[in-house]
Amino acid sequence: MAQTEKKGGLLRKSSASKKPLKEKVVLMYDEIFTTEDPSKCNPRFWEELFLMKVNLEYLEGKLEALDGEELMKIKDNINCLFQHCIQALGEEHPIRVVNALQTLCALIRGVHQKNKSTSGFDIINMLVGFDKAELCMKNLMESLDSLLCAEGSESLKSLCLKLLLCLVTVTDNISQNTILEYVMINSIFEAILQILSSPLSRREHGYDAVVLLALLVNYRKYESVNPYIVKLSIVDDEATLNGMGLVIAQALSEYNRQYKDKEEEHQSGFFSALTNMVGSMFIADADEKISVQTNEAILLALYEAVHLNRNFITVLAQSHPEMGLMTTPTSPIPMTPVTPLGTTPPSSDVISSAELPLDADVQTSNLLITFLKYSSIVMQDTKDEHRLHSGKLCLIILTCIAEDQYANAFLHDDNMNFRVNLHRMPMRHRKKAADKNLPCRPLVCAVLDLMVEFIVTHMMKEFPMDLYIRCIQIVHKLLCYQKKCRVRLHYTWRELWSALINLLKFLMSNETVLLAKHNIFTLALMVVNLFNMFITYGDTFLPTPSSYDELYYEIIRMHQSFDNLYSMVLRLSTNAGQWKEPASKVTHALVNIRAIINHFNPKIESYAAVNHISQLSEDQVLEVVRSNYDTLTLKLQDGLDQYERYSEQHKEAAFFKELVRSISINVRKNLAFNTLSQELLLKEFSTIS
């Protein structure tokens, strides 16, 4: 008997006869692509079709080869195929269900491909027909919902989620995907929650479920009432919210682990030795090589949970009870190969060993710590567009957290101390901090450290003004809470003051270049007002009276920077140019800082002259400061402890539309090439008669 080899849907005999033979499923597809009804000559056509192994490549290729007009001619057969796929989802035989799900994926993708080049082409009409659309889509969504909620095959659940992800991401802009109207009407929200609340299904499908939910929440969110937004905002079930937190924490900690592995590889490798030999001239190249793809999809899911659901805030600080208690799953989990931009589930070794690995440096870990570490990595490099987006989203999430009363309560809780090992950018003028010396402190200290780290490491030509503004706003919101609740945080405030003064110096020394692109006075005003906040209210939240003295010492020590800033803003506020108004606001804001400098400097000079000292020590300056507070006059400034609350719709809509588009494209790419292989699925059902 002649050997046969399979290639592109064809069976080719290796005997003398060269005429190719098509496999049966391909012949059946060819019948669908004629104008005739394929069941006319064979009443069992559809029944037989779903017993055949799907040839995705051939089916999609066939759809792609047709132009819009040719496709319209076979619309009835396409409608018929779509409807029979939906009917097959209700079959008891799992192989039929698998084949129907795979065929639906190919159909949806193939027909959408045609839509890109054809005007006046309606997807819904092409797939199901207008007259049957409502009922068909209702049946489809109900079948998917049943399969996701049933106790049956995990592979079927996985494929249902892949189909839903395929459905959501066929268009770059998900809000233009009219088929999603039916996913809104026939909600699968409860099915997603069920997956997240069950440890087994969460471990196998949690990642896809969370990404799917994040995308569905973003469908036409500014134009109409999105039921997924409404439902997500009121979820209060602890198991579900914790489940969502676990999935997100797992994905972020996997990223952190990969980054740490690459960093260690770097430091111990040949490159490290070379760097030691020739100095630090290669340090920039070293950084570029430590690159792990960011996970924007999971970050979006975290944002939506934090932004929409007040109850989710409690999840951020919880150490998870399932930690260390999980055992390896009985069956191996089919995982997706690594792909970029938020489409990659965490690797199975992390999932199987524990739901959330404990951090080696802390007694317990939680989602917030994992997120802060993730942020410290992605915010290091903002030159790459995706990292810039990720960095911005991290700061938006932190903004929402910094505004929340409950979040602030646990951030500042003195009984909840953690050692948070943030990543610090390698810089020539500072040594790498020894991780072992990190103190255990309230979590707000790690947030402030992250903000200080960003401020000192991004003063560059391509100045990320937007990120700096968000950074200063987060610090301001935390200070407002401390002032309001009289929280005296034991933090090294000097590091923050020093970073802020260096930022002002950078703005001044690059005035011409920066003013060509940005209104630097907005940022300068925010920085000056942070100092005003410390001057006016510092006695209510600084840890000790000596901290308040140190603030004055720092202002006096760096008086030249404030004098230069005053000269710059005065020059621009007296001109009639475009910067007159913003510069004059900074002039007014500097009134108390200038009063401090003008009051204490003569006193310090006088003390030095009387005592014949050419240069005073810090203690001597502090002595002068303490003994001359009484005669200092400051002006009361209004509104220093007020801020505008975060609003997505009016200010961030364009950013989120672009971000969701990027995620949608990458989820689709990932699905197209990696996740629809039938081998694992059919293997699971091979014993079923």
PDB file of C-alpha atoms in Angstrom, residues 32-130:
ATOM      1  CA  ILE A  32     -19.586  24.867   1.371  1.00  0.00           C
ATOM      2  CA  PHE A  33     -17.745  27.324  -0.889  1.00  0.00           C
ATOM      3  CA  THR A  34     -20.103  26.632  -3.795  1.00  0.00           C
ATOM      4  CA  THR A  35     -23.489  28.286  -4.207  1.00  0.00           C
ATOM      5  CA  GLU A  36     -25.294  24.941  -3.783  1.00  0.00           C
ATOM      6  CA  ASP A  37     -26.643  23.705  -0.434  1.00  0.00           C
ATOM      7  CA  PRO A  38     -24.123  20.975   0.568  1.00  0.00           C
ATOM      8  CA  SER A  39     -26.765  18.947   2.423  1.00  0.00           C
ATOM      9  CA  LYS A  40     -28.926  18.654  -0.688  1.00  0.00           C
ATOM     10  CA  CYS A  41     -27.125  15.540  -1.931  1.00  0.00           C
ATOM     11  CA  ASN A  42     -25.943  14.404   1.490  1.00  0.00           C
ATOM     12  CA  PRO A  43     -28.529  14.870   4.286  1.00  0.00           C
ATOM     13  CA  ARG A  44     -25.881  13.860   6.872  1.00  0.00           C
ATOM     14  CA  PHE A  45     -23.395  16.484   5.613  1.00  0.00           C
ATOM     15  CA  TRP A  46     -23.384  18.695   8.740  1.00  0.00           C
ATOM     16  CA  GLU A  47     -23.425  15.735  11.095  1.00  0.00           C
ATOM     17  CA  GLU A  48     -20.373  14.263   9.362  1.00  0.00           C
ATOM     18  CA  LEU A  49     -18.541  17.599   9.138  1.00  0.00           C
ATOM     19  CA  PHE A  50     -18.225  18.012  12.908  1.00  0.00           C
ATOM     20  CA  LEU A  51     -16.723  14.546  13.286  1.00  0.00           C
ATOM     21  CA  MET A  52     -13.850  15.590  11.006  1.00  0.00           C
ATOM     22  CA  LYS A  53     -10.705  17.162  12.410  1.00  0.00           C
ATOM     23  CA  VAL A  54     -10.827  20.870  11.536  1.00  0.00           C
ATOM     24  CA  ASN A  55      -8.293  22.183   9.029  1.00  0.00           C
ATOM     25  CA  LEU A  56      -8.097  25.772  10.243  1.00  0.00           C
ATOM     26  CA  GLU A  57      -5.410  26.832   7.791  1.00  0.00           C
ATOM     27  CA  TYR A  58      -7.361  25.648   4.759  1.00  0.00           C
ATOM     28  CA  LEU A  59     -10.693  27.099   5.919  1.00  0.00           C
ATOM     29  CA  GLU A  60      -9.237  30.518   6.724  1.00  0.00           C
ATOM     30  CA  GLY A  61      -7.148  30.518   3.541  1.00  0.00           C
ATOM     31  CA  LYS A  62     -10.243  29.735   1.479  1.00  0.00           C
ATOM     32  CA  LEU A  63     -12.141  32.660   3.043  1.00  0.00           C
ATOM     33  CA  GLU A  64      -9.160  34.939   2.506  1.00  0.00           C
ATOM     34  CA  ALA A  65      -8.911  34.029  -1.185  1.00  0.00           C
ATOM     35  CA  LEU A  66     -12.448  35.249  -1.929  1.00  0.00           C
ATOM     36  CA  ASP A  67     -13.294  38.856  -2.659  1.00  0.00           C
ATOM     37  CA  GLY A  68     -16.347  40.510  -1.072  1.00  0.00           C
ATOM     38  CA  GLU A  69     -18.608  39.803  -4.023  1.00  0.00           C
ATOM     39  CA  GLU A  70     -17.705  36.094  -4.154  1.00  0.00           C
ATOM     40  CA  LEU A  71     -18.248  35.817  -0.408  1.00  0.00           C
ATOM     41  CA  MET A  72     -21.729  37.351  -0.708  1.00  0.00           C
ATOM     42  CA  LYS A  73     -22.645  34.652  -3.251  1.00  0.00           C
ATOM     43  CA  ILE A  74     -22.028  31.913  -0.679  1.00  0.00           C
ATOM     44  CA  LYS A  75     -23.516  33.895   2.238  1.00  0.00           C
ATOM     45  CA  ASP A  76     -26.330  31.345   2.717  1.00  0.00           C
ATOM     46  CA  ASN A  77     -23.828  28.495   3.134  1.00  0.00           C
ATOM     47  CA  ILE A  78     -21.672  30.566   5.527  1.00  0.00           C
ATOM     48  CA  ASN A  79     -24.816  31.350   7.571  1.00  0.00           C
ATOM     49  CA  CYS A  80     -25.721  27.679   7.517  1.00  0.00           C
ATOM     50  CA  LEU A  81     -22.238  26.627   8.673  1.00  0.00           C
ATOM     51  CA  PHE A  82     -22.331  29.193  11.502  1.00  0.00           C
ATOM     52  CA  GLN A  83     -25.769  28.005  12.663  1.00  0.00           C
ATOM     53  CA  HIS A  84     -24.762  24.325  12.532  1.00  0.00           C
ATOM     54  CA  CYS A  85     -21.640  25.148  14.579  1.00  0.00           C
ATOM     55  CA  ILE A  86     -23.904  26.649  17.253  1.00  0.00           C
ATOM     56  CA  GLN A  87     -26.184  23.597  17.159  1.00  0.00           C
ATOM     57  CA  ALA A  88     -23.151  21.293  17.509  1.00  0.00           C
ATOM     58  CA  LEU A  89     -22.158  23.086  20.750  1.00  0.00           C
ATOM     59  CA  GLY A  90     -25.184  21.451  22.379  1.00  0.00           C
ATOM     60  CA  GLU A  91     -24.099  17.932  21.350  1.00  0.00           C
ATOM     61  CA  GLU A  92     -23.099  15.370  23.962  1.00  0.00           C
ATOM     62  CA  HIS A  93     -20.125  14.158  21.914  1.00  0.00           C
ATOM     63  CA  PRO A  94     -17.206  16.419  22.975  1.00  0.00           C
ATOM     64  CA  ILE A  95     -15.313  15.972  19.702  1.00  0.00           C
ATOM     65  CA  ARG A  96     -18.221  17.598  17.833  1.00  0.00           C
ATOM     66  CA  VAL A  97     -18.142  20.481  20.329  1.00  0.00           C
ATOM     67  CA  VAL A  98     -14.366  20.912  19.923  1.00  0.00           C
ATOM     68  CA  ASN A  99     -14.637  20.937  16.130  1.00  0.00           C
ATOM     69  CA  ALA A 100     -17.559  23.368  16.216  1.00  0.00           C
ATOM     70  CA  LEU A 101     -15.628  25.785  18.481  1.00  0.00           C
ATOM     71  CA  GLN A 102     -12.570  25.617  16.220  1.00  0.00           C
ATOM     72  CA  THR A 103     -14.668  26.136  13.093  1.00  0.00           C
ATOM     73  CA  LEU A 104     -16.321  29.193  14.668  1.00  0.00           C
ATOM     74  CA  CYS A 105     -12.876  30.666  15.372  1.00  0.00           C
ATOM     75  CA  ALA A 106     -11.837  30.192  11.733  1.00  0.00           C
ATOM     76  CA  LEU A 107     -15.134  31.606  10.425  1.00  0.00           C
ATOM     77  CA  ILE A 108     -15.096  34.700  12.625  1.00  0.00           C
ATOM     78  CA  ARG A 109     -11.472  35.449  11.814  1.00  0.00           C
ATOM     79  CA  GLY A 110     -11.786  34.676   8.113  1.00  0.00           C
ATOM     80  CA  VAL A 111     -14.897  36.806   7.539  1.00  0.00           C
ATOM     81  CA  HIS A 112     -13.439  39.694   9.548  1.00  0.00           C
ATOM     82  CA  GLN A 113     -10.316  39.621   7.365  1.00  0.00           C
ATOM     83  CA  LYS A 114     -12.536  40.387   4.363  1.00  0.00           C
ATOM     84  CA  ASN A 115     -14.145  43.304   6.177  1.00  0.00           C
ATOM     85  CA  LYS A 116     -10.881  45.257   6.157  1.00  0.00           C
ATOM     86  CA  SER A 117     -10.913  45.770   2.422  1.00  0.00           C
ATOM     87  CA  THR A 118     -14.644  45.805   1.690  1.00  0.00           C
ATOM     88  CA  SER A 119     -16.878  48.778   2.288  1.00  0.00           C
ATOM     89  CA  GLY A 120     -20.556  48.361   3.114  1.00  0.00           C
ATOM     90  CA  PHE A 121     -19.872  44.818   4.300  1.00  0.00           C
ATOM     91  CA  ASP A 122     -21.792  43.734   7.394  1.00  0.00           C
ATOM     92  CA  ILE A 123     -20.128  41.088   9.529  1.00  0.00           C
ATOM     93  CA  ILE A 124     -23.276  39.994  11.341  1.00  0.00           C
ATOM     94  CA  ASN A 125     -25.227  39.591   8.109  1.00  0.00           C
ATOM     95  CA  MET A 126     -22.342  37.672   6.544  1.00  0.00           C
ATOM     96  CA  LEU A 127     -21.937  35.272   9.460  1.00  0.00           C
ATOM     97  CA  VAL A 128     -25.501  34.691  10.645  1.00  0.00           C
ATOM     98  CA  GLY A 129     -27.884  36.802   8.584  1.00  0.00           C
ATOM     99  CA  PHE A 130     -29.800  39.754  10.049  1.00  0.00           C
TER     100      PHE A 130
END
